[in-house]
CSV table of C-alpha atoms in Angstrom, one decimal:
chain,number,residue,atom,x,y,z
A,107,MET,CA,0.0,0.0,0.0
A,108,THR,CA,1.4,3.4,-1.0
A,109,PRO,CA,1.6,6.2,1.7
A,110,ARG,CA,-1.2,8.0,-0.1
A,111,ALA,CA,-3.4,4.9,-0.1
A,112,ASN,CA,-2.6,4.4,3.6
A,113,TYR,CA,-3.6,8.0,4.3
A,114,ALA,CA,-6.9,7.5,2.4
A,115,ALA,CA,-7.8,4.5,4.5
A,116,PHE,CA,-6.8,6.5,7.6
A,117,VAL,CA,-9.1,9.4,6.6
A,118,ASP,CA,-12.0,7.1,5.6
A,119,ASN,CA,-11.7,5.2,8.9
A,120,ILE,CA,-12.3,8.4,10.8
A,121,PHE,CA,-14.7,10.4,8.7
A,122,GLY,CA,-16.5,7.7,6.8
A,123,ALA,CA,-16.0,5.8,3.5
A,124,GLY,CA,-15.5,8.1,0.5
A,125,SER,CA,-14.2,11.0,2.5
A,126,ALA,CA,-10.7,10.8,0.9
A,127,LYS,CA,-11.0,12.3,-2.5
A,128,PHE,CA,-7.3,12.5,-3.6
A,129,ASP,CA,-5.6,10.3,-6.1
A,130,ILE,CA,-4.1,7.3,-4.3
A,131,ALA,CA,-2.2,6.1,-7.3
A,132,LYS,CA,0.2,9.1,-7.2
A,133,THR,CA,3.5,8.4,-5.6
A,134,ASP,CA,3.9,11.9,-4.1
A,135,THR,CA,4.2,12.1,-0.3
A,136,ASN,CA,5.1,14.6,2.4
A,137,ASN,CA,6.1,14.6,6.0
A,138,VAL,CA,2.6,13.9,7.4
A,139,VAL,CA,1.5,11.3,4.9
A,140,GLY,CA,4.9,9.6,5.1
A,141,ALA,CA,4.9,9.5,8.9
A,142,LEU,CA,1.4,8.0,9.0
A,143,ALA,CA,2.7,5.3,6.6
A,144,SER,CA,5.4,4.4,9.2
A,145,PRO,CA,3.3,4.3,12.5
A,146,GLN,CA,5.9,2.3,14.4
A,147,ARG,CA,8.6,4.8,13.7
A,148,PHE,CA,6.3,7.8,14.3
A,149,ALA,CA,4.1,6.3,16.9
A,150,GLU,CA,3.5,9.5,18.9
A,151,PHE,CA,2.6,11.6,15.9
A,152,THR,CA,0.3,9.0,14.4
A,153,ALA,CA,-1.6,8.6,17.7
A,154,ASN,CA,-1.8,12.4,18.2
A,155,PHE,CA,-2.9,13.2,14.7
A,156,GLU,CA,-5.5,10.4,14.7
A,157,GLU,CA,-6.9,11.6,18.0
A,158,ARG,CA,-7.0,15.2,16.7
A,159,LEU,CA,-9.0,14.2,13.7
A,160,ARG,CA,-11.4,12.1,15.9
A,161,ARG,CA,-12.0,15.2,18.1
A,162,ILE,CA,-12.7,17.2,15.0
A,163,ASN,CA,-15.1,14.6,13.7
A,164,ALA,CA,-16.9,14.5,17.0
A,165,ALA,CA,-17.4,18.3,16.7
A,166,ILE,CA,-18.8,17.7,13.2
A,167,GLN,CA,-21.5,15.5,14.7
A,168,SER,CA,-22.5,18.5,16.9
A,169,ASP,CA,-22.1,21.0,14.1
A,170,PRO,CA,-22.5,19.4,10.6
A,171,SER,CA,-21.7,22.7,8.9
A,172,LEU,CA,-18.0,22.1,9.8
A,173,ARG,CA,-17.8,19.0,7.6
A,174,LYS,CA,-17.2,20.6,4.2
A,175,GLY,CA,-14.3,22.7,5.4
A,176,VAL,CA,-12.7,19.9,7.5
A,177,ILE,CA,-12.9,17.3,4.7
A,178,GLY,CA,-11.4,19.9,2.3
A,179,ALA,CA,-8.4,20.4,4.7
A,180,VAL,CA,-8.0,16.7,5.4
A,181,ASN,CA,-7.7,16.0,1.7
A,182,ARG,CA,-5.3,18.9,1.1
A,183,VAL,CA,-2.9,17.3,3.6
A,184,ALA,CA,-2.2,14.8,0.8
A,185,GLU,CA,-1.3,17.5,-1.7
A,186,ASP,CA,1.3,20.2,-2.3
A,187,GLU,CA,-0.3,22.6,0.2
A,188,TRP,CA,-0.2,20.0,3.0
A,189,ASP,CA,1.5,22.3,5.5
A,190,GLY,CA,-1.2,25.0,5.3
A,191,ALA,CA,-4.0,22.4,5.5
A,192,TYR,CA,-2.3,20.8,8.5
A,193,ALA,CA,-2.1,24.2,10.2
A,194,GLU,CA,-5.8,24.7,9.7
A,195,LEU,CA,-6.6,21.4,11.3
A,196,CYS,CA,-4.3,22.2,14.3
A,197,ALA,CA,-5.9,25.6,14.8
A,198,LEU,CA,-9.4,24.2,14.5
A,199,ASP,CA,-8.7,21.5,17.1
A,200,TYR,CA,-7.4,24.1,19.5
A,201,PHE,CA,-10.4,26.4,19.2
A,202,LEU,CA,-13.0,23.7,19.1
A,203,ALA,CA,-11.8,22.6,22.6
A,204,ALA,CA,-13.5,25.5,24.3
A,205,SER,CA,-17.2,26.2,24.5
A,206,LEU,CA,-16.9,29.9,23.5
A,207,THR,CA,-15.1,28.9,20.3
A,208,GLY,CA,-16.5,25.4,20.0
A,209,PRO,CA,-19.1,23.7,17.8
A,210,GLY,CA,-21.8,26.1,16.8
A,211,ASN,CA,-19.6,29.1,17.4
A,212,ILE,CA,-17.1,28.6,14.5
A,213,GLU,CA,-17.9,29.2,10.9
A,214,LEU,CA,-15.3,27.9,8.4
A,215,ASP,CA,-14.5,29.4,5.0
A,216,HIS,CA,-16.3,32.6,5.9
A,217,THR,CA,-16.7,34.9,2.8
A,218,VAL,CA,-17.5,38.6,3.1
A,219,PRO,CA,-17.6,41.5,0.6
A,220,ALA,CA,-14.2,43.0,-0.1
A,221,SER,CA,-15.5,46.3,1.2
A,222,ASP,CA,-15.6,44.8,4.7
A,223,THR,CA,-11.8,44.2,4.6
A,224,LEU,CA,-8.7,45.7,3.1
A,225,ALA,CA,-9.2,43.4,0.1
A,226,SER,CA,-11.0,46.4,-1.4
A,227,GLU,CA,-7.7,48.2,-1.5
A,228,MET,CA,-6.6,45.5,-3.9
A,229,GLY,CA,-9.5,45.8,-6.2
A,230,MET,CA,-11.1,42.5,-5.1
A,231,GLN,CA,-14.8,41.7,-4.9
A,232,ASN,CA,-14.8,39.3,-1.9
A,233,ALA,CA,-12.6,38.2,1.0
A,234,ASN,CA,-12.4,34.9,2.8
A,235,HIS,CA,-11.4,33.9,6.3
A,236,ASP,CA,-10.5,30.4,7.4
A,237,MET,CA,-12.5,30.8,10.6
A,238,HIS,CA,-15.1,33.2,12.0
A,239,LEU,CA,-15.7,33.1,15.7
A,240,LYS,CA,-19.4,33.9,15.5
A,241,SER,CA,-20.1,34.3,19.2
A,242,LEU,CA,-17.0,36.5,19.7
A,243,GLY,CA,-17.2,38.5,16.5
A,244,VAL,CA,-13.6,37.8,15.4
A,245,SER,CA,-12.3,36.8,12.0
A,246,MET,CA,-9.2,34.6,11.7
A,247,ASP,CA,-6.9,33.3,9.1
A,248,THR,CA,-4.5,30.4,9.7
A,249,LYS,CA,-1.0,30.1,8.3
A,250,ASN,CA,1.9,27.8,8.7
A,251,LEU,CA,4.7,30.0,10.1
A,252,SER,CA,7.3,29.6,7.4
A,253,ASP,CA,8.6,31.9,4.7
A,254,LYS,CA,9.4,29.4,1.9
A,255,THR,CA,10.5,32.1,-0.5
A,256,ARG,CA,13.0,33.5,2.0
A,257,GLN,CA,14.3,29.9,2.7
A,258,ILE,CA,14.9,29.5,-1.0
A,259,LEU,CA,16.6,32.8,-1.3
A,260,ASP,CA,18.8,32.2,1.8
A,261,GLY,CA,20.0,28.9,0.2
A,262,ILE,CA,20.8,30.9,-3.0
A,263,PHE,CA,22.7,33.5,-0.9
A,264,ASP,CA,24.8,30.8,0.7
A,265,GLU,CA,25.8,29.4,-2.7
A,266,PHE,CA,26.5,33.0,-4.0
A,267,ARG,CA,28.8,33.8,-1.1
A,268,LYS,CA,30.7,30.6,-1.6
A,269,ALA,CA,31.0,31.3,-5.3
A,270,LYS,CA,32.3,34.8,-4.7
A,271,GLY,CA,34.6,33.9,-1.8
A,272,ILE,CA,32.6,36.0,0.6
A,273,LYS,CA,32.9,34.6,4.2
A,274,SER,CA,29.9,36.5,5.6
A,275,MET,CA,27.7,39.3,4.4
A,276,MET,CA,24.0,40.2,4.9
A,277,ILE,CA,21.9,40.3,1.8
A,278,MET,CA,18.4,41.9,2.2
A,279,PRO,CA,16.0,40.9,-0.5
A,280,THR,CA,12.8,42.7,-1.4
A,281,TYR,CA,10.0,40.6,-2.8
A,282,ASP,CA,6.2,40.3,-2.7
A,283,HIS,CA,5.2,38.3,0.4
A,284,ASP,CA,1.9,37.5,-1.2
A,285,ASP,CA,3.5,35.7,-4.1
A,286,ASP,CA,3.7,31.9,-4.5
A,287,PHE,CA,7.2,30.5,-3.7
A,288,THR,CA,7.1,28.1,-6.7
A,289,PRO,CA,8.7,30.5,-9.3
A,290,TYR,CA,11.6,31.0,-6.9
A,291,ALA,CA,12.1,27.2,-6.6
A,292,SER,CA,11.8,26.6,-10.3
A,293,ASN,CA,14.1,29.5,-11.2
A,294,ARG,CA,16.7,28.8,-8.5
A,295,PRO,CA,19.7,28.2,-10.9
A,296,GLN,CA,18.8,31.3,-12.9
A,297,LEU,CA,18.6,33.4,-9.7
A,298,LEU,CA,22.0,32.2,-8.5
A,299,ALA,CA,23.6,32.8,-11.9
A,300,GLU,CA,22.1,36.3,-12.0
A,301,LEU,CA,23.6,37.1,-8.6
A,302,VAL,CA,27.0,35.7,-9.5
A,303,SER,CA,27.3,37.5,-12.8
A,304,GLY,CA,25.6,40.7,-11.6
A,305,VAL,CA,27.5,41.5,-8.4
A,306,ASP,CA,31.0,43.0,-8.6
A,307,VAL,CA,32.8,42.2,-5.3
A,308,ASN,CA,35.6,44.8,-6.0
A,309,GLY,CA,33.1,47.5,-7.0
A,310,ARG,CA,30.8,46.5,-4.2
A,311,THR,CA,27.5,46.5,-6.1
A,312,PRO,CA,25.0,48.2,-3.7
A,313,ARG,CA,21.8,46.9,-5.2
A,314,LEU,CA,20.6,44.5,-7.9
A,315,THR,CA,17.2,44.2,-9.5
A,316,SER,CA,16.3,40.8,-10.7
A,317,GLN,CA,15.4,40.2,-14.3
A,318,VAL,CA,14.3,36.7,-13.6
A,319,ILE,CA,11.4,37.4,-11.2
A,320,PRO,CA,9.6,40.8,-11.3
A,321,GLY,CA,9.6,42.7,-8.1
A,322,LEU,CA,12.6,40.9,-6.6
A,323,SER,CA,15.6,43.0,-5.7
A,324,TYR,CA,18.6,42.8,-3.4
A,325,GLU,CA,20.6,45.1,-1.2
A,326,PHE,CA,24.1,44.1,-0.2
A,327,ALA,CA,25.6,45.1,3.2
A,328,TRP,CA,29.3,45.5,2.3
A,329,ASN,CA,30.0,47.7,5.3
A,330,ALA,CA,31.9,45.7,7.9
A,331,GLY,CA,29.8,47.1,10.6
A,332,VAL,CA,26.8,45.1,9.4
A,333,TYR,CA,28.6,41.8,8.8
A,334,ILE,CA,27.2,38.9,10.8
A,335,SER,CA,29.1,35.8,11.7
A,336,GLU,CA,28.1,32.5,10.2
A,337,GLY,CA,25.9,30.4,12.4
A,338,SER,CA,24.8,33.3,14.6
A,339,TYR,CA,21.1,33.7,15.4
A,340,SER,CA,19.3,36.8,16.4
A,341,PRO,CA,15.5,36.5,17.2
A,342,VAL,CA,15.2,40.2,16.7
A,343,GLU,CA,16.8,40.1,13.2
A,344,HIS,CA,14.7,37.0,12.4
A,345,ALA,CA,11.5,39.0,13.3
A,346,THR,CA,12.7,42.0,11.3
A,347,ARG,CA,12.8,39.7,8.2
A,348,HIS,CA,9.7,37.8,8.9
A,349,HIS,CA,7.2,40.4,10.2
A,350,LEU,CA,6.9,41.5,6.5
A,351,LEU,CA,4.9,38.3,6.0
A,352,LEU,CA,2.0,40.0,7.5
A,353,PHE,CA,1.8,42.5,4.7
A,354,GLY,CA,1.1,39.5,2.5
A,355,HIS,CA,-2.2,38.8,4.3
A,356,ILE,CA,-3.8,42.3,4.3
A,357,LYS,CA,-6.7,41.1,2.2
A,358,LYS,CA,-7.8,39.3,5.4
A,359,PHE,CA,-7.7,42.4,7.6
A,360,SER,CA,-11.3,43.3,8.5
A,361,ARG,CA,-12.8,46.8,8.8
A,362,THR,CA,-15.9,45.6,10.7
A,363,GLU,CA,-14.5,43.3,13.4
A,364,PRO,CA,-11.2,42.3,15.0
A,365,THR,CA,-8.9,40.2,12.9
A,366,ALA,CA,-6.2,37.8,14.1
A,367,ILE,CA,-3.7,35.9,12.0
A,368,VAL,CA,-3.1,32.5,13.5
A,369,TYR,CA,0.4,31.1,12.9
A,370,VAL,CA,0.9,27.4,13.6
A,371,MET,CA,4.5,26.4,14.4
A,372,PHE,CA,5.1,22.8,13.3
A,373,PRO,CA,8.6,21.4,13.3
A,374,TRP,CA,8.2,19.4,10.1
A,375,SER,CA,7.3,22.4,8.0
A,376,GLY,CA,8.6,25.5,9.8
A,377,GLU,CA,12.1,26.9,10.3
A,378,THR,CA,14.1,25.2,13.0
A,379,ALA,CA,14.9,28.6,14.6
A,380,PHE,CA,11.2,29.0,15.6
A,381,PHE,CA,11.5,26.2,18.0
A,382,GLY,CA,14.7,26.9,19.9
A,383,PHE,CA,16.5,29.7,21.6
A,384,GLY,CA,14.8,33.1,21.3
A,385,LYS,CA,11.3,31.9,20.4
A,386,ASP,CA,9.7,34.1,22.9
A,387,THR,CA,11.6,37.2,21.8
A,388,PHE,CA,10.9,36.4,18.1
A,389,GLN,CA,7.2,36.3,18.7
A,390,THR,CA,7.2,39.5,20.7
A,391,GLU,CA,9.3,41.3,18.0
A,392,PHE,CA,7.3,39.8,15.2
A,393,GLY,CA,4.2,41.5,16.4
A,394,ARG,CA,5.8,44.6,17.8
A,395,GLN,CA,7.6,45.5,14.6
A,396,PHE,CA,4.5,45.1,12.5
A,397,PHE,CA,2.2,47.0,14.9
A,398,ASN,CA,4.6,49.8,15.8
A,399,ASN,CA,7.3,50.4,13.2
A,400,TYR,CA,5.2,52.0,10.5
A,401,LEU,CA,3.2,54.5,12.7
A,402,GLY,CA,3.8,58.0,11.5
A,403,SER,CA,5.4,56.8,8.3
A,404,ALA,CA,4.4,58.1,5.0
A,405,ASP,CA,5.3,54.8,3.3
A,406,LEU,CA,2.5,53.4,1.2
A,407,GLY,CA,1.2,49.9,1.7
A,408,LYS,CA,1.9,49.1,-1.9
A,409,SER,CA,5.6,49.3,-1.1
A,410,PHE,CA,5.2,46.1,0.9
A,411,ASN,CA,2.4,44.4,-1.1
A,412,LYS,CA,2.4,45.2,-4.8
A,413,LYS,CA,-1.2,43.9,-5.2
A,414,ILE,CA,-2.5,47.0,-3.4
A,415,LYS,CA,-3.9,49.4,-5.9
A,416,SER,CA,-4.8,52.3,-3.6
A,417,ASN,CA,-2.7,54.8,-1.7
A,418,ILE,CA,-3.5,53.4,1.7
A,419,THR,CA,-0.5,53.9,4.0
A,420,ALA,CA,1.5,51.1,5.6
A,421,ALA,CA,0.6,52.6,9.0
A,422,ASP,CA,-3.2,52.4,8.2
A,423,VAL,CA,-2.7,48.8,7.0
A,424,THR,CA,-1.1,47.7,10.3
A,425,ARG,CA,-3.9,49.3,12.4
A,426,HIS,CA,-6.4,46.9,10.7
A,427,LEU,CA,-4.7,43.8,12.1
A,428,SER,CA,-5.8,43.3,15.7
A,429,GLY,CA,-3.4,40.6,16.7
A,430,VAL,CA,-1.3,37.6,16.0
A,431,ILE,CA,-1.8,34.2,17.7
A,432,PHE,CA,1.0,31.6,17.8
A,433,LEU,CA,0.1,27.9,18.2
A,434,ASP,CA,3.1,25.8,18.9
A,435,ASP,CA,2.1,22.2,17.9
A,436,LYS,CA,3.7,19.5,20.0
A,437,SER,CA,2.1,16.5,18.2
A,438,VAL,CA,5.4,15.1,16.9
A,439,THR,CA,6.6,14.1,20.4
A,440,ALA,CA,3.7,14.5,22.8
A,441,LYS,CA,2.9,11.4,24.8
A,442,ASP,CA,-0.8,11.9,25.6
A,443,PRO,CA,-3.1,11.9,22.5
A,444,LYS,CA,-6.1,12.9,24.6
A,445,GLN,CA,-4.5,16.4,25.1
A,446,ILE,CA,-4.6,19.1,22.5
A,447,ASN,CA,-0.8,19.3,22.6
A,448,VAL,CA,-0.7,22.9,21.6
A,449,GLU,CA,1.0,25.8,23.4
A,450,ALA,CA,-0.6,29.1,22.6
A,451,SER,CA,0.7,32.7,22.8
A,452,PHE,CA,-0.4,36.0,21.4
A,453,VAL,CA,0.6,39.6,20.6
A,454,TRP,CA,-2.2,42.1,20.5
A,455,ASN,CA,-2.0,45.3,18.5
A,456,LYS,CA,-2.5,48.2,21.0
A,457,ASN,CA,-2.9,50.6,18.0
A,458,ALA,CA,-5.6,48.6,16.3
A,459,VAL,CA,-8.7,50.2,15.0
A,460,LEU,CA,-10.6,47.2,16.4
A,461,SER,CA,-8.8,46.0,19.5
A,462,LEU,CA,-8.5,42.6,21.1
A,463,VAL,CA,-7.0,44.0,24.3
A,464,GLY,CA,-9.5,43.0,27.0
A,465,HIS,CA,-11.8,41.5,24.4
A,466,PRO,CA,-13.6,38.2,25.3
A,467,LEU,CA,-11.2,36.3,23.1
A,468,ASP,CA,-8.3,37.8,25.1
A,469,VAL,CA,-10.0,36.6,28.3
A,470,GLU,CA,-10.6,33.2,26.9
A,471,LEU,CA,-7.1,32.6,25.7
A,472,ARG,CA,-5.7,33.7,29.0
A,473,ARG,CA,-8.1,31.4,30.8
A,474,ARG,CA,-6.7,28.5,28.7
A,475,GLY,CA,-3.1,29.4,29.6
A,476,ALA,CA,-2.1,31.3,26.5
A,477,VAL,CA,0.9,33.6,27.1
A,478,ASP,CA,0.8,37.3,26.3
A,479,ARG,CA,4.0,38.0,24.4
A,480,GLY,CA,3.2,41.7,24.0
């Protein structure tokens, strides 16, 4: 039995025959599907993921409206976007566990007119949220905390530095954080060649605009004062790079109710730095820099997301995100499948137009032990 066929049987056993809709003949696999095909090797994860899906299925029995969204996510776990789908299931399991956000109080795949969100600044007609907490009046969208584009570029930068004989130098790329990472992966050789041929070490090229991918450019920190040593890690610097991811999600930011972006941290799809030293500082800085750094700035939002068509300022954009919630998923190693096995934390935007500070969601998260990183 192929890993995909095994996963199909796994899904049908929990949600009922015919629930698995994906092609089991394909040989493609991923970290989750592969682990489930080796239950002895990945016993803890298999038990934890199965129990998670059984809890979600039990919630479906109480609220059948959840089924369509859940089955969609369960099937996407077998496909290329598996990490995002896994994140959605993790977040759903967490929120379903409390009555205020449990069955009957969550709407999945919630679509609203674009005018209700900043999607209108992008010329869109509608906007969609993964989850809407109906009783609390909060819109949410769930993401896997990983910048795949940046990971690809960092790998290219390592090869570039080796090719040029540069021991250590910071390279700061500018790119659209709302773009798919696939063009970066498929054009990796061309991007490396462009850097190698386009940068003059002796002349210290200050900036290079890519001809391979529109909107991609690089700035090179030749000044010794900004050199960094190989292998060093700064959670603040990490947050400086990654908080820009939030500009990629602005079509989700609501004008009518608080909005939170939920980031799931999962070791099989995220960056290893998220799970070690400095995690707390990273989370604090990730939120703080997005919420505070653009206040008073005249920079336009389109400088950070090229899909914006209006002249809305970056500061105004940031005020429409009420907070960020981090869910640290422990399913790979947790020993008790009956537990949710998620550690939650959050950073609220104290400058938000629609605040979550003191909101019932704030109270509920604290009651459940979530940590305020703000």
